[in-house]
Coordinates of C-alpha atoms in Angstrom, one line a residue:
M1331 CA -31.8 -40.5 34.5
S1332 CA -30.4 -39.0 37.5
H1333 CA -30.5 -35.5 38.4
S1334 CA -27.9 -32.4 40.2
S1335 CA -29.1 -30.2 43.0
E1336 CA -30.2 -27.0 42.3
M1337 CA -28.4 -25.1 40.3
P1338 CA -28.7 -21.3 39.3
A1339 CA -30.4 -19.9 36.1
S1340 CA -27.9 -19.7 32.8
R1341 CA -29.1 -17.2 30.4
F1342 CA -27.6 -17.1 27.2
R1343 CA -27.6 -14.4 24.3
Y1344 CA -27.4 -15.5 20.0
R1345 CA -24.8 -14.5 18.1
L1346 CA -24.2 -14.8 14.7
S1347 CA -21.1 -15.9 13.8
P1348 CA -19.8 -18.9 16.0
V1349 CA -16.6 -17.2 15.7
N1350 CA -15.4 -14.0 16.8
M1351 CA -16.1 -11.7 14.2
R1352 CA -14.5 -8.4 16.0
R1353 CA -11.1 -9.1 14.9
G1354 CA -11.7 -9.8 11.4
L1355 CA -14.2 -7.0 10.7
W1356 CA -11.4 -4.8 12.1
V1357 CA -8.6 -5.8 9.6
V1358 CA -11.6 -5.6 6.7
L1359 CA -11.9 -1.9 7.8
G1360 CA -8.2 -1.1 7.7
S1361 CA -7.6 -3.2 4.7
L1362 CA -10.4 -0.8 3.3
F1363 CA -8.6 2.3 4.3
V1364 CA -5.3 1.8 3.4
L1365 CA -6.4 0.8 0.3
L1366 CA -8.5 3.8 0.0
A1367 CA -5.0 6.3 1.2
I1368 CA -2.8 4.3 -1.8
G1369 CA -5.6 5.3 -4.3
A1370 CA -5.7 8.8 -3.2
L1371 CA -1.7 9.0 -3.1
A1372 CA -1.2 7.4 -6.1
S1373 CA -3.8 9.5 -8.3
E1374 CA -4.6 13.2 -6.9
S1375 CA -8.0 13.4 -8.4
L1376 CA -9.5 9.8 -7.9
S1377 CA -12.6 11.3 -5.9
E1378 CA -13.2 13.6 -9.1
T1379 CA -12.6 10.5 -11.2
I1380 CA -15.4 8.6 -8.9
L1381 CA -17.4 11.4 -8.7
E1382 CA -17.4 11.8 -12.9
D1383 CA -18.2 8.0 -13.3
L1384 CA -21.1 8.6 -11.3
Q1385 CA -22.6 11.2 -13.1
K1386 CA -22.1 9.8 -16.2
Q1387 CA -23.7 6.7 -15.0
P1388 CA -28.2 6.3 -15.9
V1389 CA -30.6 7.3 -13.2
W1390 CA -31.9 4.4 -12.9
A1391 CA -28.9 2.3 -12.4
L1392 CA -28.2 4.6 -9.7
V1393 CA -31.6 4.4 -7.5
A1394 CA -31.4 0.4 -8.2
A1395 CA -28.0 1.0 -6.4
V1396 CA -29.3 3.1 -3.7
T1397 CA -32.3 1.1 -3.4
G1398 CA -30.6 -2.3 -2.8
V1399 CA -27.6 -0.7 -0.2
V1400 CA -30.8 0.7 1.3
V1401 CA -32.5 -2.8 1.8
L1402 CA -29.0 -4.8 2.3
T1403 CA -29.0 -2.5 5.4
V1404 CA -32.4 -2.5 6.6
L1405 CA -32.3 -6.2 6.2
L1406 CA -28.6 -6.6 8.1
V1407 CA -30.2 -4.5 10.9
R1408 CA -33.4 -6.6 11.1
I1409 CA -31.5 -9.7 11.5
A1410 CA -28.8 -8.4 14.2
R1411 CA -32.1 -6.8 16.2
M1412 CA -33.6 -10.3 16.1
A1413 CA -30.6 -11.9 17.3
R1414 CA -30.1 -9.7 20.1
D1415 CA -34.0 -10.2 21.2
A1416 CA -33.3 -13.6 21.2
W1417 CA -32.8 -15.3 24.8
L1418 CA -32.2 -18.9 26.5
V1419 CA -32.3 -19.8 29.6
V1420 CA -31.1 -23.2 31.3
D1421 CA -32.7 -23.5 34.8
N1422 CA -34.0 -26.6 37.6
E1423 CA -37.0 -26.6 35.4
G1424 CA -35.9 -26.9 31.9
I1425 CA -34.9 -25.5 28.7
R1426 CA -36.5 -22.4 27.8
C1427 CA -35.9 -20.4 24.1
S1428 CA -36.9 -17.8 21.9
P1429 CA -35.0 -18.4 19.0
H1430 CA -33.8 -16.1 16.3
K1431 CA -36.7 -16.5 13.6
H1432 CA -34.5 -15.9 10.7
H1433 CA -31.0 -17.3 10.9
G1434 CA -29.6 -20.8 10.0
P1435 CA -30.4 -23.8 8.7
R1436 CA -34.7 -24.5 8.0
Q1437 CA -34.8 -27.4 10.3
W1438 CA -34.0 -24.9 14.0
L1439 CA -36.8 -24.3 15.5
R1440 CA -38.5 -21.1 15.0
H1441 CA -40.8 -20.1 17.6
D1442 CA -40.9 -19.7 21.1
W1443 CA -40.6 -23.3 23.2
Q1444 CA -39.9 -25.3 26.8
L1445 CA -38.4 -28.7 27.5
P1446 CA -38.8 -29.4 30.6
W1447 CA -35.3 -32.2 32.2
S1448 CA -37.6 -35.0 32.8
Q1449 CA -38.9 -35.1 29.0
I1450 CA -35.1 -35.1 27.3
E1451 CA -34.1 -38.7 26.3
R1452 CA -31.0 -37.6 24.3
A1453 CA -28.7 -34.8 23.2
V1454 CA -27.3 -35.0 19.6
V1455 CA -24.4 -33.1 18.4
Q1456 CA -24.3 -32.7 14.5
R1457 CA -21.1 -30.8 13.8
P1458 CA -18.3 -30.9 10.9
G1459 CA -15.1 -32.9 11.5
E1460 CA -12.1 -30.8 13.0
K1461 CA -10.0 -30.3 10.1
S1462 CA -13.3 -28.8 8.7
H1463 CA -12.1 -25.0 8.5
H1464 CA -15.2 -23.7 6.3
L1465 CA -17.1 -21.1 8.9
Q1466 CA -20.3 -22.3 6.6
S1467 CA -20.1 -25.4 8.1
W1468 CA -19.7 -24.3 11.9
I1469 CA -22.7 -22.2 11.7
N1470 CA -24.8 -25.3 11.0
T1471 CA -23.8 -26.8 13.8
T1472 CA -26.9 -28.1 15.4
L1473 CA -27.6 -29.4 19.0
T1474 CA -30.7 -31.6 19.2
L1475 CA -33.0 -32.4 22.2
E1476 CA -34.8 -35.8 21.5
S1477 CA -37.8 -36.2 23.7
P1478 CA -41.2 -38.0 23.8
R1479 CA -42.9 -34.8 22.0
G1480 CA -40.7 -34.6 19.3
A1481 CA -36.9 -33.6 18.6
H1482 CA -36.2 -29.7 19.2
D1483 CA -32.8 -28.6 17.0
L1484 CA -31.4 -25.7 17.5
A1485 CA -28.1 -24.0 17.1
L1486 CA -25.1 -24.7 19.5
L1487 CA -22.1 -22.7 19.1
H1488 CA -24.4 -19.4 18.4
W1489 CA -25.9 -19.8 22.0
E1490 CA -22.8 -17.9 25.1
P1491 CA -23.7 -17.2 28.0
V1492 CA -24.6 -13.8 28.8
D1493 CA -22.0 -13.3 31.8
D1494 CA -19.1 -15.3 30.5
S1495 CA -18.2 -14.8 26.8
L1496 CA -17.0 -18.0 25.0
E1497 CA -13.6 -18.7 23.9
R1498 CA -13.8 -18.5 20.0
P1499 CA -11.5 -18.4 17.3
A1500 CA -11.3 -15.0 15.5
L1501 CA -11.9 -14.5 11.9
T1502 CA -9.1 -14.4 10.9
A1503 CA -7.8 -17.4 12.7
F1504 CA -5.8 -19.5 9.8
R1505 CA -7.2 -23.2 11.0
P1506 CA -10.8 -22.2 13.5
G1507 CA -11.9 -26.1 13.1
K1508 CA -10.1 -27.6 15.5
A1509 CA -11.3 -24.9 18.2
L1510 CA -14.6 -25.0 17.1
H1511 CA -14.3 -28.5 17.0
A1512 CA -13.7 -29.0 20.9
L1513 CA -15.9 -25.8 21.8
T1514 CA -18.7 -27.8 21.0
E1515 CA -17.8 -30.3 23.6
S1516 CA -16.9 -27.2 26.1
H1517 CA -19.7 -25.3 25.8
P1518 CA -21.8 -24.8 28.8
L1519 CA -25.4 -26.2 26.7
I1520 CA -23.2 -29.5 27.0
R1521 CA -22.0 -28.9 30.1
H1522 CA -25.1 -28.5 31.5
L1523 CA -26.9 -31.4 29.8
E1524 CA -23.7 -33.8 30.9
Q1525 CA -24.9 -32.6 34.9
R1526 CA -28.4 -33.5 34.1
G1527 CA -27.2 -37.6 33.5
I1528 CA -28.4 -36.7 30.1
E1529 CA -26.8 -38.3 27.3
V1530 CA -24.8 -36.5 24.5
A1531 CA -23.8 -38.0 21.6
Y1532 CA -21.7 -36.6 18.2
R1533 CA -22.3 -37.3 14.5
P1534 CA -21.2 -35.9 11.3
L1535 CA -22.9 -32.6 10.6
G1536 CA -24.3 -34.0 7.2
F1537 CA -25.9 -30.4 6.4
R1538 CA -25.9 -29.9 2.7
G1539 CA -27.4 -26.5 1.4
R1540 CA -29.3 -25.9 -1.6
W1541 CA -26.1 -24.3 -3.2
G1542 CA -24.0 -27.2 -2.4
M1543 CA -22.8 -25.5 0.9
G1544 CA -22.7 -26.6 4.2
K1545 CA -20.8 -30.1 4.4
S1546 CA -17.5 -30.4 5.3
S1547 CA -14.9 -31.7 2.6
S1548 CA -13.7 -34.1 5.5
D1549 CA -17.8 -35.7 6.1
R1550 CA -18.1 -36.4 2.6
P1551 CA -16.4 -39.3 1.0
D1552 CA -17.1 -39.1 -2.1
A1553 CA -15.9 -35.4 -2.6
Q1554 CA -12.5 -36.4 -1.7
D1555 CA -9.8 -36.0 -3.8
S1556 CA -9.6 -39.0 -5.8
E1557 CA -7.5 -40.5 -8.5
G1558 CA -11.1 -41.4 -10.7
P1559 CA -12.6 -39.3 -13.5
V1560 CA -15.9 -36.9 -10.8
D1561 CA -19.3 -36.6 -12.9
I1562 CA -19.6 -32.6 -12.2
L1563 CA -23.1 -32.9 -13.4
A1564 CA -23.4 -34.5 -10.1
F1565 CA -23.3 -31.0 -8.2
K1566 CA -25.7 -28.8 -8.1
S1567 CA -23.8 -25.6 -7.9
L1568 CA -21.3 -27.1 -10.8
V1569 CA -24.5 -27.5 -12.8
I1570 CA -25.8 -24.1 -12.0
M1571 CA -22.0 -22.3 -13.3
L1572 CA -22.1 -24.2 -15.9
S1573 CA -25.4 -23.4 -17.4
I1574 CA -24.7 -19.7 -16.9
M1575 CA -20.9 -20.1 -19.1
G1576 CA -23.8 -21.9 -21.4
L1577 CA -25.9 -18.8 -21.7
L1578 CA -23.0 -16.4 -21.7
G1579 CA -21.3 -18.1 -24.8
I1580 CA -25.4 -18.8 -26.8
G1581 CA -24.9 -14.8 -26.0
A1582 CA -21.6 -14.5 -27.9
A1583 CA -22.0 -16.8 -30.7
A1584 CA -25.5 -14.6 -31.6
H1585 CA -23.3 -11.4 -30.6
F1586 CA -19.9 -12.1 -32.9
T1587 CA -22.0 -14.1 -35.4
V1588 CA -25.8 -13.8 -36.2
L1589 CA -26.8 -10.4 -34.9
P1590 CA -26.5 -7.3 -37.1
S1591 CA -22.4 -6.0 -36.0
I1592 CA -21.9 -2.9 -34.0
R1593 CA -19.2 -1.4 -32.1
P1594 CA -19.0 0.9 -29.3
L1595 CA -17.6 4.4 -29.6
W1596 CA -16.0 3.8 -26.0
S1597 CA -13.3 2.1 -24.2
P1598 CA -14.5 -0.6 -21.9
D1599 CA -13.3 -0.5 -18.0
Y1600 CA -10.9 -2.7 -17.7
G1601 CA -10.6 -2.9 -14.2
L1602 CA -14.2 -3.0 -13.5
L1603 CA -14.0 -6.3 -15.7
V1604 CA -11.1 -7.8 -13.9
L1605 CA -13.2 -6.9 -10.6
A1606 CA -16.4 -8.2 -11.5
G1607 CA -14.9 -11.7 -13.2
T1608 CA -12.6 -11.7 -9.9
A1609 CA -15.7 -11.6 -7.2
V1610 CA -18.0 -14.2 -9.7
F1611 CA -14.7 -16.6 -9.3
A1612 CA -14.9 -16.4 -5.7
L1613 CA -18.2 -16.4 -5.1
G1614 CA -18.4 -19.5 -7.4
A1615 CA -16.2 -21.1 -5.5
M1616 CA -17.4 -20.8 -2.7
L1617 CA -20.5 -22.1 -3.3
S1618 CA -19.5 -24.6 -4.4
R1619 CA -18.4 -26.5 -1.8
A1620 CA -19.9 -29.7 -1.9
A1621 CA -17.8 -30.3 -4.9
P1622 CA -14.1 -31.8 -5.3
I1623 CA -11.4 -28.7 -4.7
R1624 CA -10.0 -29.1 -8.3
E1625 CA -13.4 -29.1 -10.4
R1626 CA -15.0 -26.2 -8.7
T1627 CA -11.9 -23.8 -9.1
I1628 CA -11.4 -24.6 -12.9
V1629 CA -14.9 -24.0 -13.2
A1630 CA -15.1 -21.3 -10.9
L1631 CA -12.1 -19.9 -12.5
L1632 CA -14.1 -20.2 -16.3
L1633 CA -17.4 -18.5 -15.1
G1634 CA -15.4 -15.5 -13.9
A1635 CA -13.5 -15.0 -16.5
S1636 CA -16.1 -15.7 -19.4
V1637 CA -17.7 -13.1 -17.1
G1638 CA -15.1 -10.5 -17.6
L1639 CA -14.4 -11.2 -20.8
L1640 CA -17.9 -10.8 -22.3
A1641 CA -19.7 -8.4 -19.8
H1642 CA -18.6 -5.4 -21.9
P1643 CA -19.7 -6.7 -25.5
L1644 CA -22.5 -8.4 -24.3
S1645 CA -23.7 -5.4 -22.6
V1646 CA -22.9 -3.1 -25.5
R1647 CA -25.6 -5.7 -27.5
L1648 CA -28.2 -5.1 -24.9
Q1649 CA -27.9 -1.5 -24.9
S1650 CA -28.3 -1.7 -28.7
V1651 CA -31.3 -3.6 -27.9
T1652 CA -32.9 -1.4 -25.6
G1653 CA -31.7 1.5 -27.0
D1654 CA -33.2 5.0 -28.9
E1655 CA -33.3 4.2 -32.6
P1656 CA -29.8 4.8 -34.8
L1657 CA -29.3 8.0 -36.6
V1658 CA -27.4 9.2 -39.5
A1659 CA -24.2 11.3 -38.9
D1660 CA -21.9 12.7 -41.3
Y1661 CA -18.0 12.8 -40.7
I1662 CA -15.3 14.4 -42.7
V1663 CA -12.1 11.6 -43.9
D1664 CA -9.2 12.7 -42.0
A1665 CA -7.3 9.9 -43.0
P1666 CA -7.4 6.7 -44.4
G1667 CA -10.2 4.9 -41.8
R1668 CA -10.2 8.1 -40.0
F1669 CA -13.1 10.3 -39.2
Q1670 CA -14.0 13.9 -38.0
P1671 CA -17.5 14.5 -37.3
V1672 CA -19.6 17.2 -38.7
Q1673 CA -21.1 18.0 -35.6
A1674 CA -18.8 18.1 -32.2
D1675 CA -21.4 16.6 -30.1
Y1676 CA -20.1 12.9 -32.4
P1677 CA -17.5 11.3 -31.1
A1678 CA -14.6 11.0 -33.8
L1679 CA -13.7 7.3 -35.7
D1680 CA -10.8 4.6 -35.8
L1681 CA -12.2 2.4 -38.0
S1682 CA -8.2 1.4 -39.8
D1683 CA -8.2 -2.2 -38.3
L1684 CA -11.3 -3.0 -40.6
D1685 CA -9.6 -5.0 -43.5
I1686 CA -11.1 -2.7 -45.8
T1687 CA -7.5 -0.8 -47.2
E1688 CA -9.0 -0.4 -51.0
Y1689 CA -12.1 1.3 -49.7
W1690 CA -11.1 4.0 -47.7
N1691 CA -8.2 4.6 -50.1
S1692 CA -10.7 5.0 -52.9
M1693 CA -12.0 8.4 -50.8
P1694 CA -10.2 11.9 -50.8
E1695 CA -9.3 13.6 -47.5
G1696 CA -11.9 15.8 -46.3
A1697 CA -14.2 14.1 -48.5
V1698 CA -17.8 13.7 -46.5
H1699 CA -19.2 9.7 -45.1
A1700 CA -22.2 9.1 -43.0
F1701 CA -22.1 6.7 -40.2
E1702 CA -25.5 5.1 -38.6
L1703 CA -24.8 5.9 -34.9
Q1704 CA -27.2 4.7 -32.3
K1705 CA -26.8 7.1 -28.7
V1706 CA -27.1 5.0 -25.2
A1707 CA -26.6 7.7 -23.1
E1708 CA -25.3 11.2 -22.6
D1709 CA -21.7 10.7 -24.6
R1710 CA -22.1 7.1 -25.6
Y1711 CA -22.5 5.6 -28.5
I1712 CA -22.7 2.9 -31.1
L1713 CA -21.9 2.6 -34.5
R1714 CA -23.8 0.5 -36.4
L1715 CA -21.6 -1.3 -39.2
D1716 CA -24.1 -2.8 -41.5
P1717 CA -24.7 0.1 -43.5
L1718 CA -21.0 0.5 -43.8
F1719 CA -20.1 -3.1 -44.8
E1720 CA -23.1 -3.0 -47.3
Q1721 CA -21.3 0.4 -49.2
T1722 CA -18.3 -2.0 -48.8
R1723 CA -20.0 -5.0 -50.0
A1724 CA -20.8 -3.1 -53.6
F1725 CA -17.6 -1.2 -53.8
Y1726 CA -15.7 -5.1 -54.0
E1727 CA -18.3 -6.0 -56.2
A1728 CA -18.1 -3.4 -58.6
L1729 CA -14.3 -3.2 -58.0
G1730 CA -13.9 -7.1 -58.9
G1731 CA -16.2 -6.3 -62.4
E1732 CA -13.7 -3.8 -63.6

């Protein structure tokens, strides 16, 4: 193995992403600002509405949300601080490294290490193909230094010379794969190895994340678009999504057919339901990258639609199970199927959509009818329909016997 002459030491810093995040973050922040401005112009009382909605939420939900934000912020700050403290030095003696302790694939070394040039037998770069444009794939690009002491796995695209920033594609780049592919061959660490006469080989990434992420579609022959059927149960991410859909289906079947009938006396937040369904769809599509695009898109879309459609009734059922004991409230007949509460604290009832016209017509206007309500929040009630159905059943049995 030949060695070059004396060379100055090169110090590298650790970047959390193989692409340039700055421009993309500015685009995200700018888009957020524009959306808020549009919302403020479209609704003069937007801030007041948001504050009112927050005040209606239970205390435990607000505490949980604030705690989650704080924990996430602390975690992000800690990860960023550990990236700032990580370092890698290349000099005439060899390579010394103090890596990030919690970022990247598990096989990357987490402890401080050093490796003399004389012990490096070969270097292997595991990377996606240049047609792979998924950021998750490129994050896991690995440089392996083979030596008698074992393999030293480390990040490649995350290390950047302190005094010479790399030309990384921006987060908003449409197809960053080609630039990142070229960067693996022109990276300063690779140049140092080549100058020392160390053989550098390139292999497909071959990394599979726990949820099916990481390995690009171009490196998975069995995940290519094909004419034959695809076994969706062979992909963990799809199995997880299908299992969640099955649980939602079981819950919906129990709610609508087995458990006592209930009706929430407030309108669902359709915007929030659409947002939840869209977020679940996007997350499902992202977590199932190992599966063929057609299958993972369809399954993620079905899961998102299931969440959007069933989140409200199932959450109402959960509140009913965990809420206070039902109470009996008197209502005055305002019209057939429509009732006004005797006490102003209770909401008005419109049950005219129930197919019990004869029962409603049997009650004169101004008559009093008792209903069973369950309070689940400050101004939210659930109507228990079972007692009403018992009365209507008796009514129609008597009507049929006449």
